[in-house]
Amino acid sequence: GISIIASVLLSQNLAALPAGGKFIHGSGSISKNNGVMNITGNNKNHVIAWGGGFNINNGERVNFNGSDKAFLNLDYSNKASKILGTLNGGGNNIYLVNPSGVLIGKGVNVNANQFVASTASLDTALTQFVDAAKQNGDQNAINFSPVYNRNNLKGSIVNMGTIKANHIILVGQAVRNLASQNENDINGTRGTFDTGSLKIIGQSIFLDVDGVTNKNNIEVVATNPIDGQTNPDIKIQMTMNTFATKGHTDDWIAKKYSATGETFSDGSYYFYNIITIGSVEGWNNFANAWNNNGSNSGLGITRQIEEFKLISDLKFNGTDFVSVGKPNNSGFNKIFNGNGYTMSNITLNDGDASNNGGTIIAGVFNKVGGGTIKNLTIDGVTANISRNDILHLGGFAGQINGGNINNVTVNNINLNGTISNHGYVGGFAGVINGGNISNVALNNINKLYLYSDQYTGSNMNMGGFAGRITNGTINNAILNKIGTLQTAVVTQFGSNSNTAIGGFTTELGASNINNVFLYFTQDSKFMPAAALRDNKDSRLKVSTFYHSMTGNNTFNGTINVVYNTHITDPKGFGKVEDPGYNLDPATQRIYYTAKGMIDGTKQVADADRSKYNGKVNFKSYMNTANDQFFKNTVGNRQGLKVASNYNYSWVTSVKNSNVFGEYHHNTSSDYTTLINTYLPQIIDDILEANYGVTIEN
């Protein structure tokens, strides 16, 4: 059926005051006036059968009068109970059992001495409660908790409000305190528990512990699903600050497992931890904890956490960023969910680079070693990395060694690095050594710059997407508005260094590349270092897609290069008109330095047509930038969004999982009891306007 949340949105007016109430154990009175219902019990323990359902509409109020009493409310409506108004239990114990589910709405207040909500069997709850009450001379059944097993938990319990009680117990097929009334509200609404102790039992649980005031007494019990799944689905979420305050561990939460509710064992195996990051401080705490976890036992289980998740945009000030995955063998290999949020104004410096066996690696994610990174936008990344022997530098990652990266956008990229031996620089990654990458957009690759302070022997490789790609699978990649791709050497001597620039990559090996779109504007520049005059010109050092290819590569879908036909390269006409050339006095040879650039891409594209042998589609436009022309080339692609400034993105806002299922199938025994025993008497009482009739046992 439709979810509890959806049903509230569609029909909030259906959640009137509780209806058809009948005391079936103990006695008392039920009265209502102007949206307020007062329930008074004459005994210690009471059971009320609600034939019309136990609901409270927005603005309404239900009071359980007195104190030190217990009220078991059985909802026989075959629909979820919607508590959208105030439930005031006072000093009483309030129990609500509804196999179809229970919703505590946004902004709602529920208070009691003890509050229990359960989706277990109605008949079982009734029998258990009455038996417990009788055993103590009808004294308050303070320890009552509905019996459950894997077969009788049908509905969901969702708390989006505030439950205040000394003890809270929630028992359901699915239980959670983070939910959303709006599919685009990716944060959701977090319900709170103001309590001395919280116990949750379920097959699917999502608990945001930052909604619990007393975090020292939390117990979560997992039980087996009935839908064919092998294991329970238990997720515990907390902020990075809470995680750090608790010593980077989760052992302060009691984790148990029970299939029947009678025997219990350690349930840690079934628990999935999520750490949320909502501030610059939270990101840097995460990065430092991850980077240092291997050498510092005080950082607990940071690298064992299954998922890290952004819950707001992060705006750095240009100097306060810490990259993730720096030490050897510490590449990020869990799940990072950007949740549709943006990290902006990031600057990478020498402190963000790491030395891994002599190779300096730098990126927002220094190294990716597996796992999944998704739904993330990085807006503005600048790198300034000082001289190193070997450098892997990328706007997103310095090195990708496997894993899944999807729905990621990086805007406004400016990378600058210096080497003395070997360097790989890419707008997205320095080096890709495997992994599955899909739905990635790079907008405004302003400038990539790699400088060698050695005039001979250097190897410089630069790609708009990556310096080198091997054993990778890339599907749906857009390089929108490629600016300047430049390698340079010590200019006063000239050079015979080995340099290569590729619009997408320089070295491509044993990879699967599908659906790639590159947009060179009229301002795009290939600027390779030190092309010797004997090599004619710098066109031999640059390529629009890949520079060299090895191994068995496959190309499915389309590879598209969109470029401007404007010609400004003087060397294309065999003339030496560039004032930046150098004459070597010893050899009388002219060396073209970084100033000897190719301004425009037509010449490169013309040479590449035959080189790629039909693997690449070339499309040209005249003179000025044509964003609409490129947009038409990209076409309509599933999930792709194009902004008014022609920036591209597949990043999506993640909806909360649909575990709020509202079940409309209580056990037949529950409804046999309702129809044959309670319903006729409830109808008689309604007709007589008498809510004080007592039916014992």
XYZ file of C-alpha atoms in Angstrom:
697
model
C 0.000 0.000 0.000
C 0.946 3.656 -0.002
C 3.394 4.797 2.634
C 2.384 6.298 5.948
C 4.090 9.542 4.995
C 2.335 9.770 1.648
C -1.045 9.021 3.186
C -0.590 11.871 5.665
C 0.205 14.303 2.881
C -2.764 13.219 0.831
C -5.365 13.088 3.600
C -4.378 14.768 6.839
C -8.019 15.547 7.525
C -8.665 11.817 7.925
C -6.683 11.746 11.179
C -9.491 12.860 13.506
C -9.646 12.082 17.221
C -9.669 8.419 18.298
C -13.002 6.845 17.448
C -15.107 3.914 18.605
C -13.250 3.457 21.895
C -14.315 0.685 24.255
C -12.843 -0.341 27.606
C -12.395 -4.088 27.368
C -10.298 -4.407 30.515
C -10.745 -2.059 33.430
C -13.314 0.693 33.304
C -13.379 4.382 32.686
C -14.795 7.232 30.669
C -14.050 8.782 27.291
C -15.269 12.287 26.485
C -14.464 14.810 23.820
C -15.169 18.499 23.262
C -13.794 21.006 20.745
C -10.954 18.829 19.531
C -9.927 17.612 22.984
C -10.490 14.056 24.209
C -10.184 13.154 27.886
C -9.726 9.545 28.910
C -10.020 8.640 32.571
C -9.451 5.176 33.973
C -10.920 3.805 37.183
C -8.347 1.057 37.652
C -4.609 0.557 37.492
C -4.629 -1.193 34.114
C -6.896 -0.556 31.179
C -7.374 -1.899 27.675
C -9.270 0.178 25.128
C -10.304 -1.224 21.734
C -10.585 1.525 19.128
C -12.864 0.327 16.341
C -12.549 3.569 14.409
C -8.814 3.898 14.926
C -6.494 5.751 17.266
C -5.620 9.011 15.486
C -5.083 12.603 16.572
C -5.409 15.366 14.012
C -3.265 18.495 13.861
C -4.445 20.918 16.552
C -6.269 18.218 18.511
C -5.323 16.764 21.868
C -5.836 13.534 23.777
C -5.341 13.506 27.565
C -4.973 10.375 29.665
C -5.903 11.721 33.075
C -4.481 10.679 36.409
C -1.120 9.080 37.037
C 0.472 5.720 37.768
C -2.012 4.010 35.466
C -1.540 1.919 32.329
C -3.580 2.237 29.129
C -3.226 -0.322 26.342
C -4.766 1.111 23.152
C -5.623 -1.398 20.423
C -6.261 0.128 16.990
C -8.604 -2.132 14.982
C -9.116 0.258 12.047
C -6.845 -1.723 9.700
C -5.062 1.574 8.938
C -1.959 3.136 10.440
C -2.407 5.315 13.517
C -1.546 8.925 12.726
C -0.596 11.025 15.730
C -0.569 14.534 14.260
C -1.702 16.358 17.395
C -0.745 16.196 21.069
C -0.846 12.965 23.045
C -0.615 13.794 26.757
C -0.122 10.678 28.816
C 0.859 12.565 31.948
C 2.337 10.263 34.558
C 0.708 7.204 32.986
C 2.094 4.398 30.870
C 0.687 4.581 27.341
C 0.793 1.574 25.021
C -0.357 1.769 21.400
C -0.592 -1.410 19.324
C -1.515 -1.257 15.639
C -0.285 -3.930 13.196
C -0.785 -1.452 10.333
C 1.744 1.033 11.696
C 2.156 4.164 13.803
C 3.203 7.652 12.686
C 4.223 10.408 15.096
C 3.963 13.478 12.859
C 6.307 16.400 12.381
C 6.307 18.813 15.318
C 4.057 16.568 17.406
C 4.544 16.107 21.163
C 3.907 12.814 22.905
C 4.551 12.569 26.634
C 4.037 9.848 29.212
C 5.824 8.052 32.009
C 6.420 5.158 29.625
C 5.494 5.057 25.953
C 5.333 1.864 23.907
C 4.279 1.601 20.250
C 4.087 -1.784 18.558
C 2.878 -3.352 15.324
C 2.643 -6.835 16.847
C -0.543 -8.910 17.011
C -3.479 -7.216 18.727
C -4.833 -10.384 20.310
C -1.399 -11.383 21.575
C -0.833 -7.934 23.080
C -4.238 -7.986 24.760
C -3.722 -11.422 26.292
C -0.208 -10.617 27.466
C -1.193 -7.290 29.025
C -4.209 -8.637 30.893
C -2.283 -11.657 32.158
C 0.562 -9.419 33.358
C -1.864 -7.147 35.170
C -3.635 -10.025 36.921
C -0.396 -11.520 38.180
C 0.207 -8.518 40.398
C -3.258 -7.898 41.713
C -4.068 -5.583 38.843
C -1.098 -3.369 39.709
C 0.511 -1.234 37.056
C 2.155 -3.445 34.370
C 5.128 -1.139 34.107
C 7.354 -3.663 32.379
C 4.824 -4.571 29.702
C 6.348 -4.915 26.235
C 4.381 -6.539 23.416
C 5.577 -10.021 22.505
C 6.764 -10.291 18.928
C 8.192 -12.746 16.476
C 9.349 -12.414 12.885
C 5.902 -13.357 11.547
C 3.692 -10.908 13.431
C 5.543 -7.634 12.857
C 3.668 -6.160 9.903
C 3.660 -2.376 9.986
C 6.104 0.495 10.374
C 6.707 3.001 13.156
C 7.960 6.457 12.187
C 8.725 9.227 14.667
C 8.976 12.704 13.157
C 8.010 14.520 16.347
C 9.119 14.437 19.979
C 8.399 11.582 22.352
C 9.124 12.437 25.982
C 8.986 9.574 28.458
C 11.172 7.957 31.075
C 11.164 4.759 29.029
C 10.402 4.345 25.313
C 9.980 1.037 23.473
C 9.204 0.808 19.744
C 8.492 -2.556 18.102
C 7.802 -2.764 14.362
C 8.678 -4.357 11.076
C 10.353 -1.033 10.228
C 11.200 1.637 12.800
C 12.862 4.958 12.080
C 13.174 8.504 13.372
C 14.308 10.115 10.127
C 11.678 10.562 7.459
C 10.588 12.995 4.799
C 7.265 14.505 3.886
C 8.833 15.968 0.768
C 10.587 13.720 -1.714
C 13.087 16.518 -2.385
C 13.842 16.998 1.323
C 16.940 14.830 1.390
C 17.657 15.654 5.026
C 14.267 14.455 6.116
C 12.649 15.311 9.425
C 14.362 13.845 12.451
C 12.204 12.766 15.333
C 13.552 13.087 18.863
C 13.420 10.880 21.937
C 13.622 12.735 25.254
C 14.052 9.701 27.449
C 16.071 7.909 30.073
C 16.136 4.729 28.012
C 15.285 3.861 24.421
C 14.702 0.356 23.085
C 13.921 -0.311 19.422
C 13.049 -3.719 17.988
C 12.603 -4.331 14.276
C 13.607 -5.962 11.037
C 14.417 -2.654 9.333
C 15.610 0.141 11.624
C 16.952 3.602 10.892
C 17.983 5.417 14.059
C 19.554 8.866 13.994
C 21.052 8.875 17.480
C 21.455 12.650 17.496
C 17.711 12.696 18.063
C 18.170 10.889 21.408
C 18.811 13.095 24.436
C 20.332 10.358 26.601
C 22.799 8.517 24.400
C 24.025 6.359 27.267
C 21.036 4.022 27.371
C 20.153 2.950 23.833
C 19.342 -0.643 22.925
C 18.627 -1.801 19.375
C 17.370 -5.326 18.721
C 17.429 -6.804 15.212
C 15.050 -9.559 14.162
C 14.786 -11.533 10.926
C 12.685 -10.185 8.051
C 9.742 -12.128 6.672
C 10.156 -10.955 3.068
C 12.803 -13.448 2.023
C 15.809 -11.323 2.922
C 18.580 -13.134 4.736
C 19.538 -10.512 7.299
C 17.933 -7.628 9.156
C 18.570 -4.111 7.863
C 19.745 -1.976 10.785
C 21.217 1.482 10.156
C 22.589 3.730 12.902
C 23.323 7.339 11.934
C 25.185 10.010 13.888
C 27.034 13.246 13.212
C 30.803 13.282 12.934
C 30.857 15.368 16.115
C 28.925 12.739 18.073
C 31.120 10.002 16.646
C 34.253 11.876 17.737
C 32.819 12.705 21.171
C 32.090 9.011 21.703
C 35.682 8.076 20.919
C 35.120 7.204 17.237
C 33.252 4.035 18.277
C 29.705 2.695 18.431
C 30.097 0.331 21.385
C 27.983 2.651 23.555
C 24.889 1.368 21.725
C 23.650 -2.039 22.897
C 23.278 -4.155 19.759
C 21.294 -7.379 20.047
C 19.678 -9.965 17.824
C 16.577 -12.046 18.504
C 14.322 -13.941 16.126
C 11.585 -14.561 18.703
C 11.919 -11.906 21.387
C 12.743 -14.580 23.941
C 16.447 -15.301 23.382
C 19.057 -12.680 22.515
C 22.578 -12.687 21.103
C 25.110 -10.140 19.843
C 23.625 -8.264 16.889
C 26.680 -6.260 15.789
C 26.967 -8.228 12.554
C 23.707 -6.733 11.252
C 24.486 -3.102 12.040
C 25.371 -0.533 9.375
C 26.832 2.762 10.594
C 26.371 6.119 8.853
C 28.321 9.233 9.827
C 26.859 12.563 8.699
C 28.957 15.602 7.821
C 27.270 18.977 7.987
C 30.086 21.495 8.433
C 33.632 22.294 7.353
C 34.761 21.221 10.816
C 32.910 17.932 10.386
C 34.624 17.271 7.049
C 38.072 17.977 8.442
C 37.365 15.808 11.503
C 36.359 13.032 9.118
C 39.453 13.500 6.954
C 41.852 13.582 9.894
C 40.226 10.586 11.570
C 40.359 8.595 8.339
C 43.934 9.567 7.520
C 45.282 8.803 10.993
C 43.101 5.837 11.951
C 45.741 3.276 11.038
C 48.341 4.674 13.413
C 46.209 6.057 16.223
C 44.095 3.671 18.277
C 42.269 6.652 19.742
C 40.417 7.047 16.434
C 38.426 3.879 16.970
C 36.599 2.348 14.020
C 36.664 5.269 11.570
C 37.796 3.169 8.607
C 35.232 0.497 9.494
C 32.264 2.861 9.172
C 30.164 1.741 6.219
C 28.947 5.138 4.970
C 29.729 8.833 5.285
C 27.070 11.296 4.147
C 26.864 15.038 3.580
C 23.814 16.727 5.085
C 24.548 20.306 3.989
C 26.670 22.352 1.599
C 30.258 22.937 2.740
C 31.962 26.218 1.860
C 35.680 26.257 2.571
C 37.662 29.471 2.885
C 40.511 28.376 0.644
C 42.904 27.401 3.432
C 40.957 25.125 5.754
C 40.545 21.978 3.651
C 41.949 18.533 4.538
C 42.031 15.833 1.844
C 41.018 12.215 2.493
C 43.063 9.054 1.988
C 46.602 10.338 2.392
C 48.764 7.628 4.031
C 49.871 4.438 2.293
C 47.111 1.810 2.110
C 44.508 4.334 3.254
C 42.619 5.023 0.033
C 38.955 5.754 0.706
C 37.090 2.458 0.248
C 33.694 2.866 1.911
C 30.585 4.769 0.769
C 30.613 8.549 0.522
C 27.191 9.940 -0.334
C 27.228 13.612 -1.241
C 23.432 13.546 -1.002
C 23.179 16.187 -3.706
C 25.173 18.771 -1.729
C 28.112 20.927 -2.852
C 31.624 21.333 -1.473
C 32.997 24.665 -2.689
C 36.132 26.835 -2.708
C 38.635 24.036 -2.095
C 42.369 24.683 -2.231
C 44.872 21.818 -2.289
C 48.401 22.587 -1.156
C 51.468 20.622 -0.142
C 49.824 19.677 3.148
C 47.057 17.889 1.262
C 49.535 15.893 -0.805
C 50.884 12.581 0.448
C 54.082 10.672 -0.194
C 53.298 7.098 -1.155
C 56.561 5.320 -1.810
C 58.074 8.346 -3.514
C 54.949 9.242 -5.502
C 53.242 12.442 -4.386
C 49.454 12.167 -4.685
C 46.975 15.027 -4.347
C 43.224 15.444 -4.822
C 40.058 16.127 -2.845
C 40.065 12.380 -2.321
C 43.804 11.842 -2.238
C 43.420 8.177 -3.129
C 40.306 6.130 -3.848
C 40.856 2.469 -3.045
C 37.401 1.022 -3.713
C 33.945 1.597 -2.297
C 31.475 4.108 -3.742
C 31.466 7.888 -4.074
C 28.231 9.355 -5.413
C 25.923 12.337 -5.722
C 28.549 14.978 -5.028
C 29.288 18.392 -6.522
C 32.652 20.098 -6.077
C 32.488 23.746 -7.104
C 35.903 25.344 -7.334
C 39.058 23.333 -6.760
C 42.505 24.917 -6.973
C 45.788 23.079 -6.462
C 49.291 24.424 -5.971
C 51.692 21.549 -5.378
C 55.404 22.316 -5.026
C 58.305 20.484 -6.634
C 58.214 16.695 -6.336
C 59.975 13.877 -8.101
C 56.764 12.067 -9.161
C 53.292 13.610 -8.999
C 49.723 12.309 -9.490
C 47.339 15.288 -9.314
C 43.597 15.467 -10.037
C 40.728 17.818 -9.320
C 38.668 15.004 -7.774
C 41.270 12.357 -6.925
C 44.999 12.049 -7.274
C 44.734 8.322 -7.800
C 41.751 6.006 -8.356
C 42.487 2.340 -7.736
C 39.051 0.793 -8.127
C 35.574 1.321 -6.748
C 32.473 2.997 -8.124
C 32.165 6.711 -8.753
C 28.871 7.970 -10.119
C 26.846 11.154 -10.333
C 29.764 13.461 -9.580
C 30.247 17.012 -10.871
C 33.397 19.128 -10.595
C 33.250 22.800 -11.610
C 35.920 25.477 -12.079
C 39.149 23.509 -12.030
C 42.616 25.071 -11.724
C 45.532 22.720 -11.044
C 49.209 23.599 -10.801
C 52.030 21.158 -10.059
C 55.819 20.957 -10.358
C 57.975 17.863 -10.923
C 61.554 16.900 -11.597
C 60.884 13.450 -13.047
C 57.394 12.179 -13.877
C 53.948 13.722 -13.598
C 50.334 12.825 -14.378
C 47.713 15.559 -14.135
C 43.992 15.349 -14.975
C 40.942 17.509 -14.457
C 39.210 14.612 -12.684
C 42.052 12.275 -11.683
C 45.799 12.136 -12.010
C 45.865 8.380 -12.587
C 43.036 5.849 -12.904
C 44.114 2.260 -12.257
C 40.690 0.649 -12.474
C 37.166 1.290 -11.296
C 33.716 2.034 -12.672
C 33.075 5.709 -13.316
C 29.739 6.933 -14.631
C 27.781 10.155 -14.998
C 30.642 12.565 -14.368
C 30.614 16.174 -15.572
C 33.544 18.586 -15.510
C 32.469 22.181 -16.140
C 35.063 24.884 -16.832
C 38.433 23.189 -16.818
C 40.068 26.582 -16.622
C 43.729 25.603 -16.524
C 45.818 22.514 -15.905
C 49.525 23.298 -15.579
C 52.472 20.949 -15.046
C 55.995 22.337 -14.832
C 59.328 20.512 -14.854
C 62.432 22.134 -13.417
C 64.585 19.705 -15.426
C 65.258 20.601 -19.046
C 65.978 16.975 -19.979
C 64.555 13.653 -18.937
C 61.174 14.725 -17.585
C 57.949 12.884 -18.450
C 54.832 15.031 -18.373
C 51.363 13.624 -19.089
C 48.210 15.694 -18.942
C 44.600 14.859 -19.776
C 41.436 16.886 -19.503
C 39.887 13.964 -17.597
C 42.911 11.945 -16.407
C 46.628 11.795 -17.035
C 46.484 8.016 -17.452
C 43.635 5.484 -17.577
C 44.146 1.722 -17.343
C 41.629 -1.044 -16.613
C 38.841 1.465 -16.162
C 35.216 1.579 -17.258
C 33.897 5.060 -17.951
C 30.342 5.713 -19.085
C 28.807 9.149 -19.584
C 31.524 11.748 -19.107
C 31.210 15.392 -20.114
C 34.180 17.767 -20.318
C 32.452 21.095 -20.780
C 34.481 24.180 -21.713
C 38.037 22.929 -21.732
C 40.416 25.842 -21.197
C 44.216 25.656 -21.144
C 46.111 22.368 -20.907
C 49.775 23.252 -20.466
C 53.075 21.544 -19.731
C 56.249 23.591 -19.366
C 59.982 23.231 -18.724
C 62.916 25.441 -17.765
C 62.703 27.912 -20.632
C 66.206 29.290 -20.670
C 67.692 26.008 -21.832
C 65.006 24.521 -23.994
C 64.267 20.865 -23.544
C 63.831 17.471 -25.060
C 61.508 16.277 -22.283
C 58.816 13.724 -23.068
C 55.455 15.465 -22.883
C 51.951 14.612 -24.035
C 48.569 16.272 -23.712
C 45.226 14.637 -24.426
C 41.845 16.285 -24.376
C 40.564 13.271 -22.411
C 43.726 11.367 -21.437
C 47.272 10.766 -22.621
C 47.676 7.041 -21.959
C 44.700 4.732 -22.436
C 45.067 1.030 -21.727
C 42.683 -1.946 -21.448
C 39.659 0.216 -20.698
C 36.016 0.471 -21.696
C 35.027 4.015 -22.680
C 31.435 4.906 -23.556
C 29.563 8.121 -24.277
C 32.157 10.846 -23.808
C 31.617 14.478 -24.830
C 34.421 17.070 -25.034
C 33.774 20.757 -25.681
C 36.680 22.924 -26.846
C 35.764 26.603 -26.992
C 37.408 29.308 -29.096
C 39.648 29.968 -26.066
C 40.820 26.381 -25.626
C 44.595 25.998 -25.736
C 46.950 23.051 -25.987
C 50.321 24.285 -24.725
C 52.860 21.451 -24.721
C 56.381 22.098 -23.508
C 59.498 22.293 -25.651
C 58.700 20.943 -29.064
C 61.954 20.732 -31.036
C 61.939 22.510 -34.397
C 63.007 19.264 -36.045
C 59.704 17.807 -34.872
C 57.965 20.493 -36.917
C 55.597 21.808 -34.273
C 53.740 21.058 -31.082
C 50.907 19.262 -32.805
C 52.872 16.029 -32.435
C 52.532 16.333 -28.660
C 48.788 16.847 -28.378
C 45.574 14.973 -29.170
C 41.936 15.819 -28.760
C 40.926 12.500 -27.133
C 43.769 10.130 -26.194
C 47.444 10.495 -27.082
C 48.501 6.837 -27.047
C 46.667 3.563 -26.568
C 47.781 0.104 -25.445
C 45.986 -3.140 -24.715
C 42.452 -4.103 -25.618
C 40.259 -1.015 -25.350
C 36.577 -0.982 -26.231
C 34.452 1.975 -27.261
C 30.678 1.677 -27.067
C 28.196 4.458 -27.548
C 29.738 7.600 -28.958
C 32.915 9.616 -28.403
C 32.320 13.225 -29.413
C 34.762 16.098 -29.848
C 33.198 19.517 -30.418
C 35.735 22.181 -31.409
C 36.130 25.650 -32.855
C 37.447 26.059 -36.404
C 39.304 29.293 -35.649
C 42.986 29.027 -36.722
C 45.561 31.102 -34.881
C 48.591 28.798 -34.684
C 51.373 30.474 -36.683
C 53.437 27.299 -36.802
C 50.606 25.647 -38.635
C 51.772 27.649 -41.656
C 55.445 26.787 -41.228
C 56.426 30.180 -39.856
C 58.353 31.037 -36.720
C 56.182 33.888 -35.471
C 56.013 32.972 -31.801
C 58.237 35.341 -29.794
C 58.598 32.711 -27.086
C 60.948 30.417 -29.010
C 64.502 29.887 -27.834
C 67.632 29.587 -29.951
C 70.135 27.132 -28.483
C 73.544 28.765 -29.095
C 75.336 25.411 -29.173
C 73.178 23.743 -31.811
C 71.535 26.772 -33.425
C 68.256 24.847 -33.061
C 64.995 26.525 -32.146
C 63.117 25.010 -29.243
C 59.463 25.828 -28.795
C 58.711 26.328 -25.109
C 55.381 26.556 -23.342
C 54.808 29.882 -25.058
C 54.777 28.074 -28.348
C 51.177 27.148 -27.945
C 48.437 25.974 -30.206
C 45.656 28.491 -29.846
C 42.599 26.720 -31.162
C 42.092 23.017 -31.855
C 41.308 22.730 -35.543
C 44.791 21.566 -36.527
C 44.815 18.924 -33.805
C 41.350 17.703 -34.739
C 42.299 17.482 -38.403
C 45.266 15.261 -37.563
C 43.214 13.111 -35.169
C 40.506 12.192 -37.674
C 42.715 9.606 -39.305
C 44.469 8.663 -36.062
C 41.266 7.538 -34.354
C 39.954 5.691 -37.403
C 36.285 6.470 -36.883
C 36.209 5.897 -33.112
C 35.617 9.612 -32.499
C 32.933 11.883 -33.925
C 34.248 15.367 -34.698
C 31.820 18.284 -34.800
C 32.931 21.852 -35.459
C 31.449 25.312 -35.124
C 32.611 28.718 -36.334
C 34.504 31.407 -34.455
C 32.625 32.040 -31.186
C 31.583 29.682 -28.402
C 28.429 27.780 -29.131
C 27.086 26.307 -25.907
C 23.775 25.411 -27.515
C 25.564 23.506 -30.276
C 27.354 21.397 -27.663
C 24.110 20.879 -25.753
C 22.471 19.581 -28.915
C 25.406 17.217 -29.418
C 25.059 15.826 -25.901
C 21.318 15.435 -26.357
C 18.831 14.196 -23.795
C 20.496 11.705 -21.480
C 18.755 10.019 -18.587
C 19.129 11.986 -15.367
C 21.276 14.719 -16.937
C 20.429 18.299 -15.992
C 21.624 21.400 -17.847
C 21.662 24.704 -15.946
C 20.953 28.106 -17.453
C 24.722 28.730 -17.664
C 25.087 25.475 -19.609
C 26.716 23.580 -16.766
C 25.986 19.856 -16.780
C 25.297 17.529 -13.860
C 23.932 14.078 -13.079
C 24.027 14.744 -9.328
C 20.738 13.729 -7.728
C 19.057 14.448 -4.431
C 18.697 11.171 -2.586
C 15.293 10.350 -1.146
C 15.062 8.421 2.071
C 14.486 4.715 1.649
C 10.887 3.605 1.356
C 10.577 1.594 4.520
C 7.440 3.310 5.754
C 5.145 0.697 4.208
C 1.608 0.875 5.530
C 0.218 -2.625 5.748
C -3.514 -3.279 5.549
C -3.521 -6.953 6.491
C -3.784 -7.652 10.190
C -4.103 -11.252 11.298
C -7.521 -12.772 10.848
C -7.772 -13.628 14.554
C -7.492 -9.932 15.457
C -10.442 -9.054 13.277
C -12.508 -12.036 14.270
C -12.190 -10.774 17.830
C -13.111 -7.227 16.794
C -16.116 -8.163 14.685
C -17.576 -10.918 16.855
C -16.835 -9.607 20.333
C -16.127 -5.887 20.551
C -17.742 -4.230 17.542
C -21.412 -4.907 18.427
C -20.887 -3.536 21.938
C -18.982 -0.496 20.640
C -21.876 0.278 18.278
C -24.395 -0.074 21.106
C -22.389 2.295 23.274
C -22.135 4.851 20.482
C -25.899 4.746 19.971
C -26.431 5.197 23.705
C -23.737 7.920 23.868
C -22.171 5.941 26.700
C -18.416 5.548 26.775
C -18.230 4.227 30.349
C -19.254 0.610 29.920
C -16.845 -1.912 31.439
C -16.158 -5.357 30.034
C -13.796 -7.302 32.265
C -11.369 -9.791 30.696
